[in-house]
CSV table of C-alpha atoms in Angstrom, one decimal:
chain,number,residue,atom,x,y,z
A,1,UNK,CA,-120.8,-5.1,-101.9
A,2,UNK,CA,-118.2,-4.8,-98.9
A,3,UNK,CA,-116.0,-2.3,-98.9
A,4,UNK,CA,-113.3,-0.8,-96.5
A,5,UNK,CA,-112.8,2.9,-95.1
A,6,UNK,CA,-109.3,2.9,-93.2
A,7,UNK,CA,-109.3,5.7,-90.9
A,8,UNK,CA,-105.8,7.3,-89.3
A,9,UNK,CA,-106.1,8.4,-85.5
A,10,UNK,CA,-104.6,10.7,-83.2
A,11,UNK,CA,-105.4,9.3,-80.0
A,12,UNK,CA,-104.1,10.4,-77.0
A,13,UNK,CA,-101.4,8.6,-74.3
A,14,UNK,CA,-104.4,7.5,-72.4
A,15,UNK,CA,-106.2,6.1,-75.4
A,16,UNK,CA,-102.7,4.2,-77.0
A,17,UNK,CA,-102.5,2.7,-73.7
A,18,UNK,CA,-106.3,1.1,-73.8
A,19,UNK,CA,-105.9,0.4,-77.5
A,20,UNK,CA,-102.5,-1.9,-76.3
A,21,UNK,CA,-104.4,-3.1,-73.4
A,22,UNK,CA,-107.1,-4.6,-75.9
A,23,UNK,CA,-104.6,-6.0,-79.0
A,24,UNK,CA,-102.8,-7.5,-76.1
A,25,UNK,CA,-106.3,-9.4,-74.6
A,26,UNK,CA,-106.8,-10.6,-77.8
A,27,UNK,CA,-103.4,-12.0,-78.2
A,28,UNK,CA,-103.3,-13.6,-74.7
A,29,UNK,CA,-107.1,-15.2,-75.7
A,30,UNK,CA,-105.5,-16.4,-79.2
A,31,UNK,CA,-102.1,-17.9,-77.1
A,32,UNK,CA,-104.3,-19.7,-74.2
A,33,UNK,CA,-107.3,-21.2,-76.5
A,34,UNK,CA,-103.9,-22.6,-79.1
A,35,UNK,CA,-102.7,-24.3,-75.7
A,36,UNK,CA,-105.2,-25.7,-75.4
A,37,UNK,CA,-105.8,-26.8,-78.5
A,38,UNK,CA,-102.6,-28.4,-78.6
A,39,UNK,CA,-103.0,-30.4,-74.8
A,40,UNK,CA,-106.2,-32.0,-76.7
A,41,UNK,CA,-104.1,-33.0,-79.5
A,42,UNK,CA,-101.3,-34.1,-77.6
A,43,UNK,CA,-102.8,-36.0,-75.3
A,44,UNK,CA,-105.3,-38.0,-77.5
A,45,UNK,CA,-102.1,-38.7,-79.9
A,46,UNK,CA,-101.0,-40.3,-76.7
A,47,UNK,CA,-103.4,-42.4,-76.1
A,48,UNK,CA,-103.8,-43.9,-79.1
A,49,UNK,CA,-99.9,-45.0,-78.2
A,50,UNK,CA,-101.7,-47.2,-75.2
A,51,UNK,CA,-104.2,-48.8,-77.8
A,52,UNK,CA,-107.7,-47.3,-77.2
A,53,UNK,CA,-109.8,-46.9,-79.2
A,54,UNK,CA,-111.0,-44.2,-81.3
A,55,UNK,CA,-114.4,-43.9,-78.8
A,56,UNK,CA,-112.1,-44.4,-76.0
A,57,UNK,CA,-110.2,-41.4,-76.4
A,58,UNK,CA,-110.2,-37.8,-74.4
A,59,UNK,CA,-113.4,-36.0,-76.0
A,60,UNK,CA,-111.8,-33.5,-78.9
A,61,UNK,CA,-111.9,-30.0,-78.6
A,62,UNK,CA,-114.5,-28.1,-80.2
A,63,UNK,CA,-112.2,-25.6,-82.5
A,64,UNK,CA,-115.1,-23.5,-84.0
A,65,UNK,CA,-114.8,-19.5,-83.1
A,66,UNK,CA,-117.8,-20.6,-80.5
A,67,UNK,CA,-116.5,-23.3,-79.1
A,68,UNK,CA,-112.9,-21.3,-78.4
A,69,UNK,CA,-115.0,-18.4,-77.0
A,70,UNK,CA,-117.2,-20.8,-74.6
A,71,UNK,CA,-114.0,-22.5,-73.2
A,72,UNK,CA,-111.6,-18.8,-72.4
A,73,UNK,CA,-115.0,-17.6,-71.3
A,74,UNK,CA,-114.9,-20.3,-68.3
A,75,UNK,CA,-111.4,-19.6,-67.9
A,76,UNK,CA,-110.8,-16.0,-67.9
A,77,UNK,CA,-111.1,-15.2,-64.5
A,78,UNK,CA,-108.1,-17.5,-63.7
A,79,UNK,CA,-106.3,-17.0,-66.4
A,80,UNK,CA,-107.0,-13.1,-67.0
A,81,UNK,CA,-108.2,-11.4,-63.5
A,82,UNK,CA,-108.1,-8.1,-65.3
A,83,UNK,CA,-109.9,-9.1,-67.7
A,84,UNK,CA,-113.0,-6.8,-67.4
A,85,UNK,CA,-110.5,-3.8,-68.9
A,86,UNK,CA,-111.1,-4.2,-72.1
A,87,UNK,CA,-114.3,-5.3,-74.7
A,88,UNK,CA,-115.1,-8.6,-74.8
A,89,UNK,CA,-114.8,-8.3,-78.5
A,90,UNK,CA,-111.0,-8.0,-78.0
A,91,UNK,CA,-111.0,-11.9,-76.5
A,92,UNK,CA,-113.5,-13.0,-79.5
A,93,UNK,CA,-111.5,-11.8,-82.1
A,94,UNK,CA,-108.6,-13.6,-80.1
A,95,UNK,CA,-110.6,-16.9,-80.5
A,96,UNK,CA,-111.7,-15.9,-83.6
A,97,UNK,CA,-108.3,-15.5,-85.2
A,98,UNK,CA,-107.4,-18.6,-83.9
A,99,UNK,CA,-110.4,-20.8,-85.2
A,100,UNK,CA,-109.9,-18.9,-88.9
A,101,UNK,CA,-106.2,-20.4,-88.9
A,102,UNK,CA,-107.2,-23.8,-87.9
A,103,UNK,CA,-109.7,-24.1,-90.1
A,104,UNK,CA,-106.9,-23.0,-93.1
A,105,UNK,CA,-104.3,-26.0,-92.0
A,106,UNK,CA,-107.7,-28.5,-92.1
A,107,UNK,CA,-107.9,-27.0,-95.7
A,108,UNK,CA,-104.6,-27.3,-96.5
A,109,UNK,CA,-104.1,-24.0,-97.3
A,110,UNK,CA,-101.3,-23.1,-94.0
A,111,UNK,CA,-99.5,-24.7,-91.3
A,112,UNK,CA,-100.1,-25.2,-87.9
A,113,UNK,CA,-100.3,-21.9,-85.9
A,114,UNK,CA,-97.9,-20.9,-84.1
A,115,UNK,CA,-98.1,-18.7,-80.6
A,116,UNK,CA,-98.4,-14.7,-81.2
A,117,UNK,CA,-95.3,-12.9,-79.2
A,118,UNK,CA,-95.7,-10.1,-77.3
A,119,UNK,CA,-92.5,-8.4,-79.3
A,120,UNK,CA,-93.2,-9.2,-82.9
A,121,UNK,CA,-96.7,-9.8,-83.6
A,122,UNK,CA,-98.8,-7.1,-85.4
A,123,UNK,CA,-101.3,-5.2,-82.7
A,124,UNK,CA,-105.0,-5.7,-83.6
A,125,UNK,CA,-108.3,-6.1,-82.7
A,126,UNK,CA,-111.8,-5.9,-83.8
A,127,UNK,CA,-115.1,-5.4,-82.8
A,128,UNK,CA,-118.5,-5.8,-84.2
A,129,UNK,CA,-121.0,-5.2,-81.6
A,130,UNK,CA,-120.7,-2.2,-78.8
A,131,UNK,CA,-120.8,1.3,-79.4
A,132,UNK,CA,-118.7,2.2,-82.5
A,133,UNK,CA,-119.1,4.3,-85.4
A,134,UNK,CA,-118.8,7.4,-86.6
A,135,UNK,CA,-119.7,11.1,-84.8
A,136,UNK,CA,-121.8,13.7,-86.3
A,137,UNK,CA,-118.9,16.4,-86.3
A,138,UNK,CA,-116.9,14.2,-89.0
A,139,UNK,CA,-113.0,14.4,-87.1
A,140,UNK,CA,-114.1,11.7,-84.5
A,141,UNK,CA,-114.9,8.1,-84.0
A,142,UNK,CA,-116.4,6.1,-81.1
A,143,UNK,CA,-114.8,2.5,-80.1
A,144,UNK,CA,-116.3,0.3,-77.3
A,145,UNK,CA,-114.2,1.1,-74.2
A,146,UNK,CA,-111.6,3.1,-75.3
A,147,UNK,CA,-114.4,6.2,-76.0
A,148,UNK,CA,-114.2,8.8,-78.5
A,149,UNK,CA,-111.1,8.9,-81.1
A,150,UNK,CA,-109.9,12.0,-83.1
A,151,UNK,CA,-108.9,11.2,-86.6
A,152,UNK,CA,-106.2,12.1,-88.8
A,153,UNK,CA,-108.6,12.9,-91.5
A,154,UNK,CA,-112.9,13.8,-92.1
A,155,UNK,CA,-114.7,10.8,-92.2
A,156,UNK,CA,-117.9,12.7,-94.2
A,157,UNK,CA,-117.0,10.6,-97.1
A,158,UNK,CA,-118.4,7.4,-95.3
A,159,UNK,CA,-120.6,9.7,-93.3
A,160,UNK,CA,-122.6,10.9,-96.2
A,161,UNK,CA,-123.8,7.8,-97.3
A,162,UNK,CA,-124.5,6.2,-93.7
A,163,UNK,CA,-126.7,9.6,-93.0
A,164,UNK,CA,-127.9,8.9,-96.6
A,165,UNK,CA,-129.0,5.0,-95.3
A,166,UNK,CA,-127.4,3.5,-98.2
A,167,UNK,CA,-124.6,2.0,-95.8
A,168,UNK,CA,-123.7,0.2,-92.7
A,169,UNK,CA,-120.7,-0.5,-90.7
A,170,UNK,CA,-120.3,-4.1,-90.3
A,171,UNK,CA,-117.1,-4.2,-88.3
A,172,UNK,CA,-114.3,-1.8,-86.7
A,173,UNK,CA,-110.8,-3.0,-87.0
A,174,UNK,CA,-108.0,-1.6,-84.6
A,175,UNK,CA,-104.7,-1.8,-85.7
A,176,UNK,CA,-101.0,-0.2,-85.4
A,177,UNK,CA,-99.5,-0.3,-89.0
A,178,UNK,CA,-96.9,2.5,-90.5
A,179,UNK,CA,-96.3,4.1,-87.2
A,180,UNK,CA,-99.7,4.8,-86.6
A,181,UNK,CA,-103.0,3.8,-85.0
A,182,UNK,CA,-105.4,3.0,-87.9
A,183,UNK,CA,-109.2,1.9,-87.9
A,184,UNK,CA,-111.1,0.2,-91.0
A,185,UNK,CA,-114.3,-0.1,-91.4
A,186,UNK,CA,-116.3,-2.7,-93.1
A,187,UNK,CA,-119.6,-1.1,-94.8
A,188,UNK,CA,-122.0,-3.1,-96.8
A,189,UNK,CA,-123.0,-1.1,-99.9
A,190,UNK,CA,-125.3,-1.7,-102.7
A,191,UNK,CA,-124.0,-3.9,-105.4
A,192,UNK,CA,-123.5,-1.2,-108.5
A,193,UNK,CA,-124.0,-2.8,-112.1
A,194,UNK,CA,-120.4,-1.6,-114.0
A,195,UNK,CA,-121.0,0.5,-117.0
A,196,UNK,CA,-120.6,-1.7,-120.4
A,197,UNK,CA,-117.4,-0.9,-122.3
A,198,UNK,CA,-118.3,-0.9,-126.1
A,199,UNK,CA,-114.5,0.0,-127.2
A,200,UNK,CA,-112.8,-2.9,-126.5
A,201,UNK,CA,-109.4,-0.7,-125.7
A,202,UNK,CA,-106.8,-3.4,-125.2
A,203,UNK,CA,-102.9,-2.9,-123.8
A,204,UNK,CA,-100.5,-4.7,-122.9
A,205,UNK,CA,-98.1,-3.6,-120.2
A,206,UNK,CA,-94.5,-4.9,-119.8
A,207,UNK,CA,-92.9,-4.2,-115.9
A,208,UNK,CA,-89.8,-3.4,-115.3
A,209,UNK,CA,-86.7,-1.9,-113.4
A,210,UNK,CA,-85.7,1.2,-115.3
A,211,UNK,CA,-88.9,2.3,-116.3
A,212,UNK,CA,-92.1,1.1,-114.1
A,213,UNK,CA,-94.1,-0.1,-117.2
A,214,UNK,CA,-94.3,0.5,-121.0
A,215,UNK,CA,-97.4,0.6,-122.8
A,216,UNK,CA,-98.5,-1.4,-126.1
A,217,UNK,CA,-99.0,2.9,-127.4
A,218,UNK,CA,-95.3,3.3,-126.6
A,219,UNK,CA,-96.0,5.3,-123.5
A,220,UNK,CA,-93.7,4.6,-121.2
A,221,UNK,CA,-93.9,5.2,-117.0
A,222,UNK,CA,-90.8,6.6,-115.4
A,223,UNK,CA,-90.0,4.9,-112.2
A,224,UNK,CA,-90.3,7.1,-109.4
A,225,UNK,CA,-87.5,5.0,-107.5
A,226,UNK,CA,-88.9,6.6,-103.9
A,227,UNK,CA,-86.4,4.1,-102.0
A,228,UNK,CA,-83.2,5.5,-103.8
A,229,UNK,CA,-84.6,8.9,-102.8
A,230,UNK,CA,-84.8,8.4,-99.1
A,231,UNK,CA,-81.9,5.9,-98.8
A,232,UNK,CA,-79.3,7.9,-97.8
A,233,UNK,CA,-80.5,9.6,-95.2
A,234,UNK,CA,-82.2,6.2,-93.8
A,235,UNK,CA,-78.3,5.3,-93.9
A,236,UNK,CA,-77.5,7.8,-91.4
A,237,UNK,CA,-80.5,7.5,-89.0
A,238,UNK,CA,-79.3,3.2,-89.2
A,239,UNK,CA,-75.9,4.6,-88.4
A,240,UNK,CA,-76.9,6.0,-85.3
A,241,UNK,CA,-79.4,3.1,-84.2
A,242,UNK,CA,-76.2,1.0,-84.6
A,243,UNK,CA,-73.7,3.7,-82.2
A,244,UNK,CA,-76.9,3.7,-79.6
A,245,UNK,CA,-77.5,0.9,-77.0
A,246,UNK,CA,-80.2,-1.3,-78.6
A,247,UNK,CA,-82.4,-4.3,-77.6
A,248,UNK,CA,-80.7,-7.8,-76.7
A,249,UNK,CA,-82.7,-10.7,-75.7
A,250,UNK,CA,-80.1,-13.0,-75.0
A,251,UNK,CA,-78.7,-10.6,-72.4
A,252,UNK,CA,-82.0,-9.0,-71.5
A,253,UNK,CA,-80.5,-5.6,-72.0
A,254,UNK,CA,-83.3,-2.6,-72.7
A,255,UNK,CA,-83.1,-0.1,-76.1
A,256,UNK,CA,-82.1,3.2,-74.4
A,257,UNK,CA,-84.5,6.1,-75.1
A,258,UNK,CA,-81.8,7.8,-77.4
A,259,UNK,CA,-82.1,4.4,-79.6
A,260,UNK,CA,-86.0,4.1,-79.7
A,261,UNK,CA,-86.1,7.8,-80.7
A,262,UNK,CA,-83.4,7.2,-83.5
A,263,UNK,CA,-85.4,4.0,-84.4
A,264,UNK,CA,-88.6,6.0,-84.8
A,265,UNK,CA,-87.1,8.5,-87.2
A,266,UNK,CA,-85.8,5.9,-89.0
A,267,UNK,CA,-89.3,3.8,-89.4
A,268,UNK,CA,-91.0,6.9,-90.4
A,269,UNK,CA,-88.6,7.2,-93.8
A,270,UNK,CA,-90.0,4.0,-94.5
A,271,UNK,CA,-93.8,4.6,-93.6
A,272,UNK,CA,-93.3,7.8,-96.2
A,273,UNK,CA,-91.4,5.7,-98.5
A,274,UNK,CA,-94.1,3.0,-98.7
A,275,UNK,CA,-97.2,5.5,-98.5
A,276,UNK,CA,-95.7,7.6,-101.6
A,277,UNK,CA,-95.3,4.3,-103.2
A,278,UNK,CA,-98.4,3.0,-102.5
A,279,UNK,CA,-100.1,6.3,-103.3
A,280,UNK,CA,-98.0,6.1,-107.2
A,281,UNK,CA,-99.4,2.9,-108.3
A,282,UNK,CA,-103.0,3.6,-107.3
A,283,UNK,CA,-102.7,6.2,-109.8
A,284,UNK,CA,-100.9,4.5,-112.6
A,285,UNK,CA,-103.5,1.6,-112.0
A,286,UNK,CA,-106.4,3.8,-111.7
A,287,UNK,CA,-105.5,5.5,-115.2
A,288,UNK,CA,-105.0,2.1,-116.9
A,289,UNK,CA,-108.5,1.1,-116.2
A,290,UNK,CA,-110.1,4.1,-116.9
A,291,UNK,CA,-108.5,4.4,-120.6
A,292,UNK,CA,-108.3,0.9,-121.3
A,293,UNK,CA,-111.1,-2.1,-121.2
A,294,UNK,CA,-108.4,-5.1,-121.9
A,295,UNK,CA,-105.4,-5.3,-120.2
A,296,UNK,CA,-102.8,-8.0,-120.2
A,297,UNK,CA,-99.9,-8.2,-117.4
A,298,UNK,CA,-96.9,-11.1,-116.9
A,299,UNK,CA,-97.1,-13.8,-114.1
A,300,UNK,CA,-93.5,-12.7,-112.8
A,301,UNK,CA,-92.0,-15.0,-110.5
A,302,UNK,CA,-90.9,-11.9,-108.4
A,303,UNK,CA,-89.7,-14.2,-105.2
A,304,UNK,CA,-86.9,-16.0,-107.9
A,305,UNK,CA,-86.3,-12.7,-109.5
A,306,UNK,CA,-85.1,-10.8,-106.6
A,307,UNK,CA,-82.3,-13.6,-105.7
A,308,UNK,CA,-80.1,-11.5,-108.2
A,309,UNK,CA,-78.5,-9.4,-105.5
A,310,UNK,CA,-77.5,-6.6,-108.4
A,311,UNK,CA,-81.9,-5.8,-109.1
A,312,UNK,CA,-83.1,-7.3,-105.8
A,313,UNK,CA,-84.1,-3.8,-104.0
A,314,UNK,CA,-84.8,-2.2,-106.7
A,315,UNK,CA,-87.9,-5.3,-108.0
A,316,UNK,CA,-88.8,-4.9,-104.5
A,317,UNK,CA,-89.3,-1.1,-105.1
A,318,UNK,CA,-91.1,-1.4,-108.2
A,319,UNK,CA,-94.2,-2.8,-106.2
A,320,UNK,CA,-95.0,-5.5,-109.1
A,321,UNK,CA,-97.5,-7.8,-106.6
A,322,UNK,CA,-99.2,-4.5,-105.7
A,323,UNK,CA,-100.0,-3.2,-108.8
A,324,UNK,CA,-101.1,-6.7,-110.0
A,325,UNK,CA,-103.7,-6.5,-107.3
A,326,UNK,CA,-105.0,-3.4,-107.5
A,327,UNK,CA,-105.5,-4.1,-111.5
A,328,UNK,CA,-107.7,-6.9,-110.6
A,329,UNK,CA,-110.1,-5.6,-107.7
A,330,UNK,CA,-110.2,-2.7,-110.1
A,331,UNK,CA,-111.2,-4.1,-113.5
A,332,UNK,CA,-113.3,-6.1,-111.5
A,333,UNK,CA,-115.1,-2.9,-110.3
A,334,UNK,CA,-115.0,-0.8,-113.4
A,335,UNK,CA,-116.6,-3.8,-115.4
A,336,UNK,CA,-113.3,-4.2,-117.6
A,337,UNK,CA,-111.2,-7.3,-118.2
A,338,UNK,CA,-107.6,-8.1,-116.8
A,339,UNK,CA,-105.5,-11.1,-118.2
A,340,UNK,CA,-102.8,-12.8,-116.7
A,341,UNK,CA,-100.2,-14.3,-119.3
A,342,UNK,CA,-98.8,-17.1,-118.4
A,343,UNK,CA,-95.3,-17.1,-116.9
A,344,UNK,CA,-93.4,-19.4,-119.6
A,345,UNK,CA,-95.1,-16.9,-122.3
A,346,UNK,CA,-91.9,-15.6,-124.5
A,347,UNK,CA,-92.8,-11.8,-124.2
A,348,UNK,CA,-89.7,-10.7,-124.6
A,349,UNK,CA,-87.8,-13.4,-126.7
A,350,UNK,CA,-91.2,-13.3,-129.7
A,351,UNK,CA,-91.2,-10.8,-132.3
A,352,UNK,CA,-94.2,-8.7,-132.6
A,353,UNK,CA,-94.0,-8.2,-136.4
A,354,UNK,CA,-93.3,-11.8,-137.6
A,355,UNK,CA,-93.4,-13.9,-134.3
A,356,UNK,CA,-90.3,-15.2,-134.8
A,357,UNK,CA,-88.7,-16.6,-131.3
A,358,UNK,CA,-84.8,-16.1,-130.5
A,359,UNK,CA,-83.2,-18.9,-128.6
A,360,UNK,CA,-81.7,-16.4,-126.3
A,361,UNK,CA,-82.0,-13.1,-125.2
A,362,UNK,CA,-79.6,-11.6,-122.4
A,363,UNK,CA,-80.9,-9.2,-119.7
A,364,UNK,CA,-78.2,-6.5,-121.2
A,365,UNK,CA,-79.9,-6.4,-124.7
A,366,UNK,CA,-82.6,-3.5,-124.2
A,367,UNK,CA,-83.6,-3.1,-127.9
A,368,UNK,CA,-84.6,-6.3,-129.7
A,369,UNK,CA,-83.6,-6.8,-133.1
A,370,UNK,CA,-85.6,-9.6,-135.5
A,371,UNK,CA,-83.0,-11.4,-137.7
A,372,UNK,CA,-86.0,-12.5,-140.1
A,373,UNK,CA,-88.0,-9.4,-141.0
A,374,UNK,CA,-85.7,-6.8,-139.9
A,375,UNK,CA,-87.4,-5.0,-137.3
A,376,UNK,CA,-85.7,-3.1,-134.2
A,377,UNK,CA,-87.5,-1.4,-131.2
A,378,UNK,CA,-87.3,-1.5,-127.7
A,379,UNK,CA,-86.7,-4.9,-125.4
A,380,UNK,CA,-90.2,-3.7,-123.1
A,381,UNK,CA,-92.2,-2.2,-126.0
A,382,UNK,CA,-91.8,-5.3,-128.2
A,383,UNK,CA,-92.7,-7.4,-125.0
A,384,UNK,CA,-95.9,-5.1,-124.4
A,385,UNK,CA,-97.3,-5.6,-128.0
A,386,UNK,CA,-97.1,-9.2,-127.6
A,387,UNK,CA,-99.0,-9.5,-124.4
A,388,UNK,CA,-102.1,-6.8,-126.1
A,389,UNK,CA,-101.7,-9.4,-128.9
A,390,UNK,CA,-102.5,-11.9,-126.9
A,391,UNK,CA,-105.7,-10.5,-125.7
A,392,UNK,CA,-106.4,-10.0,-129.1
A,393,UNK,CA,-106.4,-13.4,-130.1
A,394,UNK,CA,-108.4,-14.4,-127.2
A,395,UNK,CA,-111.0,-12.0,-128.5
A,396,UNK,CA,-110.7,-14.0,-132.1
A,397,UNK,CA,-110.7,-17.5,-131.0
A,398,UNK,CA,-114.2,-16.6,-128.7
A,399,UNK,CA,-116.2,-14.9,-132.1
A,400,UNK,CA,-114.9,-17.7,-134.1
A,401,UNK,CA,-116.6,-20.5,-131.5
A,402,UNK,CA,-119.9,-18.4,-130.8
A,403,UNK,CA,-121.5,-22.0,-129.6
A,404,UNK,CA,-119.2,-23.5,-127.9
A,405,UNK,CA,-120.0,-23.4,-123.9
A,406,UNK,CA,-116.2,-24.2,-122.5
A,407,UNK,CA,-115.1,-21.5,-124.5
A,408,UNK,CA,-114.9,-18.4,-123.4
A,409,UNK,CA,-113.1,-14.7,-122.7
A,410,UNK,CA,-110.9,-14.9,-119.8
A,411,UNK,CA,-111.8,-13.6,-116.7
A,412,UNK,CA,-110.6,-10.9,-114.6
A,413,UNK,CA,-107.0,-11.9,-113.1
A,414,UNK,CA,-107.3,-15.7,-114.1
A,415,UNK,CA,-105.0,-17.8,-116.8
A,416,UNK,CA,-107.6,-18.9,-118.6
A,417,UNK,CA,-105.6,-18.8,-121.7
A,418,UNK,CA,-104.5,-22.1,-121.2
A,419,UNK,CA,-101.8,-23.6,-124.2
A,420,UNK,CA,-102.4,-20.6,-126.2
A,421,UNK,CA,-99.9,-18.9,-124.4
A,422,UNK,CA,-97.0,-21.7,-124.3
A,423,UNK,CA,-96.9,-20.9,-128.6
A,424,UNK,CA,-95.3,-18.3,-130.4
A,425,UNK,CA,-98.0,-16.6,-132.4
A,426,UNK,CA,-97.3,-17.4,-135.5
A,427,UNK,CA,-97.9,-20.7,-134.8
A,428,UNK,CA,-100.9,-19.8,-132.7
A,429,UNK,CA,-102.6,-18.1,-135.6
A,430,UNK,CA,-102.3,-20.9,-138.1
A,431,UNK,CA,-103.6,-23.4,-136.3
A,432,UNK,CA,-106.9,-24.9,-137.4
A,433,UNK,CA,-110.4,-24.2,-135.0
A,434,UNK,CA,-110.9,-27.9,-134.7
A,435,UNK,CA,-107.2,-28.8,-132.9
A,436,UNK,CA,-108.1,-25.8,-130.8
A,437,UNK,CA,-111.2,-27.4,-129.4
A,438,UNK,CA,-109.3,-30.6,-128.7
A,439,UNK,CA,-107.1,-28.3,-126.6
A,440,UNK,CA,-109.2,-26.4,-124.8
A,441,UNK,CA,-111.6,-29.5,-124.2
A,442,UNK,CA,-108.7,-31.3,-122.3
A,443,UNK,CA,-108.2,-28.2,-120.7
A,444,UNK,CA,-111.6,-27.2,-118.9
C-alpha cells in the first residue's frame, strides 16, 4: 500500500529561494524537451507534404521519461549554464512530467501539452534519489541541495514506523500550494486486510445547499457555509487590491509592494477558508464510514448545476466532488461498500412509501407530499431513503442469484447498478428474476 504524508515547512529566505530555483529547472527542462518534441513533429508532418516516405522521414523522437532525460542531458550546458544549482532530479521530473502527459494524449485521455509559464504554473518538483528524508529530532527534513528544512509540524507519526522498518519513503515532492511550502512523501506500507463488517449498516445520503447532507436516520448535517463567514472581510482586502497599483502584462507595469502585501492577506482568507473546509468533510466522511458499511451517494452533475448564478457559490462551497472522493478511498480502506446512483435516478421526484413518481417537482418544494398514499416528509430525507433503498435492493437481487457469476454487489465508487436505477421501485421490485438476468446479461 502507498500512502502520502504531506508535510508544511518553514524554510527560510535562503531556502524559498533554492526551492524556486529548482521548480523553475524543472519547468525550463519540461518547456525545452516539449520544443522539441514539437520541431520532430512539425518537421516530419512536413515532409510527408514533399512525398517521402514513411522510412524516409527525420528519425522520431524518443518521448519516453529516458529518452527526454538523455536528449536535455546533451543539451543542458547550452541551454542551462547554471544548471549545476540545483538536483538533477529537478530536470528529471521536468522530463518526467512531460513524458507522463504525452503518453495521456496517445491514450486519449488529454490534449496536447501546452508550455508551463513562468507566472501561472503551480511550483513543483520531486526527487527520488539524493539525500532526503526525515531527521531524528522529528521538526526537520532533509532535501537534496536545498539541506535541512524545519517543519510546520512533528513528523514522528511517519517517523515511528520508518524507525519501526515497516515503511519506506519512495519519493519527496516539493511544492507551493495554500501559501505555503509543502512536502509529501510517498511511503510504501504493508497491505492491511480490512476488518469484515457483519452488520450490513446501509444509508443513504442526499447533498445539498441548506443543509450539507441528510441521512436515511433523519440526521441531518448543518452546513458550515465557511465562505459566507469569511466573505466580507475578503470583500474589503479585494477592495483595496483594486485601489493599489497591480500587475499589467500588456503594459508591463509591476504590482507595487503595498498590492502584493494586500494580495497576500487576501489569499490567506481563502487558504483558511479551504483548510477549514477541507478539514469539515474529512470528519463528516470519516464518521459515515465508521457507523455505516453501505452507503449510497448521487452522481451530481455539479459543473451544470452551478450555471444557476442564484446557488453557484454556494454548490461550490458545499465541496460535493470532495466528499465523493474521500467516501471512496475511504470505504475502500475500511473494507466497507460505497455506491454511486446513477444520475437520471428519481431521488427526489420517487416516493419512499409507495414509489410513486411525480412528473414534476420544483426546486422551491422542500417537503414532498405523495398524492397516492398520503405521506409528507422532507424533499432531502425522502430522497435519502430512496438511495439506502437502493442499496437494499442490490443486496436482494445478489442472495436471490447466489450462482450467477456476472452478478454481483457493486463495488466501491462504481455504477454497477446498471438499469436498476433508471426504474422507480415499485416497478423494480415486481419484476420477475428471469427479465433481470436478461438485463444484466446485456449489461456486463
Amino acid at each position: 500500500m502507498i500512502r502520502a504524508y504531506l508535510f508544511a515547512l518553514e524554510p527560510t529566505d535562503a531556502q524559498v529561494d533554492s526551492m524556486r530555483s529548482h521548480c523553475g529547472a524543472a519547468r525550463v527542462a519540461y518547456n525545452w524537451c516539449l520544443t522539441q518534441v514539437r520541431a520532430n513533429w512539425a518537421q516530419r508532418s512536413a515532409e510527408r507534404t514533399y512525398g517521402l516516405a514513411e522510412d524516409q522521414l527525420t528519425p522520431l523522437i524518443n518521448t519516453s521519461a529516458y529518452g527526454l532525460r538523455k536528449a536535455w542531458n546533451a543539451a543542458k550546458a547550452e541551454r542551462a549554464p547554471w544548471w549545476a544549482e540545483n538536483s538533477k532530479e529537478a530536470y528529471a521530473f521536468g522530463c518526467a512530467t512531460l513524458a507522463t502527459a504525452l503518453g495521456n494524449r496517445k491514450a486519449g485521455r488529454a490534449k496536447m501539452p501546452r508550455f508551463k509559464s513562468k507566472r501561472r504554473a503551480r511550483l513543483s518538483c520531486r526527487f527520488t534519489t539524493g539525500s532526503f528524508g526525515l531527521v531524528r529530532d522529528r521538526r526537520h527534513l532533509r532535501l537534496p541541495v536545498i539541506g535541512v528544512v524545519r517543519t510546520a509540524e512533528s513528523t514522528r507519526k511517519l517517523g515511528r514506523k520508518i524507525d519501526a522498518g515497516v515503511a519506506r519513503i519512495r519519493s519527496a515532492t516539493l511544492s507551493f500550494q495554500r501559501g505555503r511550502w509543502h512536502v509529501s512523501f510517498s511511503v510504501d506500507l504493508p497491505d492491511r486486510e480490512p476488518k469484515p463488517r457483519t452488520h450490513n449498516r446501509i444509508v443513504g445520503v442526499d447533498l445539498g445547499v441548506r443543509q450539507l447532507a441528510t441521512l436515511s436516520t433523519g440526521v441531518q448535517v448543518s452546513h458550515p457555509l465557511r465562505l459566507a463567514a469569511g466573505l466580507r472581510k475578503l470583500r474589503c482586502l479585494q477592495r483595496v487590491c483594486a485601489r493599489r497599483q497591480g500587475p499589467n502584462r500588456r503594459s508591463g507595469v509591476k504590482p507595487s509592494k503595498r498590492w502584493c502585501k494586500a494580495r497576500a492577506r487576501a489569499d490567506q482568507i481563502h487558504t483558511r477558508v479551504a483548510n477549514l473546509r477541507r478539514d469539515d468533510i474529512h470528519k463528516f466522511t470519516s464518521d459515515l464510514v465508521r457507523e455505516f458499511d453501505t452507503i449510497v451517494i448521487e452522481d451530481l452533475h455539479v459543473a451544470g448545476m452551478i450555471r444557476n448564478r442564484r446557488l453557484a457559490r454556494h454548490i461550490a462551497d458545499a465541496g460535493w466532488a470532495e466528499i465523493r472522493r474521500q467516501l471512496t478511498y475511504k470505504t475502500e480502506r475500511t473494507g466497507g461498500r460505497l455506491i454511486v446512483a446513477d444520475r437520471w435516478f428519481a431521488s427526489s421526484k420517487t416516493c419512499s412509501g409507495c414509489s410513486t413518481v411525480k412528473a414534476k417537482l420544483t426546486l422551491s418544494e422542500r417537503s414532498y407530499a405523495c398524492t397516492a398514499c398520503g405521506i409528507v416528509l422532507d424533499r432531502d430525507e425522502n430522497a435519502a431513503l430512496n438511495l439506502a433503498a437502493l442499496a437494499a435492493d442490490t443486496a436482494q437481487l445478489v442472495r436471490e442469484q447466489p450462482d450467477r457469476t456476472d452478478v454481483r454487489p457493486a463495488t466501491p465508487a462504481s455504477s454497477a447498478i446498471g438499469p436498476l436505477r433508471e426504474e422507480p421501485l415499485a416497478q423494480r421490485r415486481r419484476r420477475e428474476v428471469t427479465a433481470t438476468e436478461d438485463v444484466l446479461a446485456n449489461e456486463h
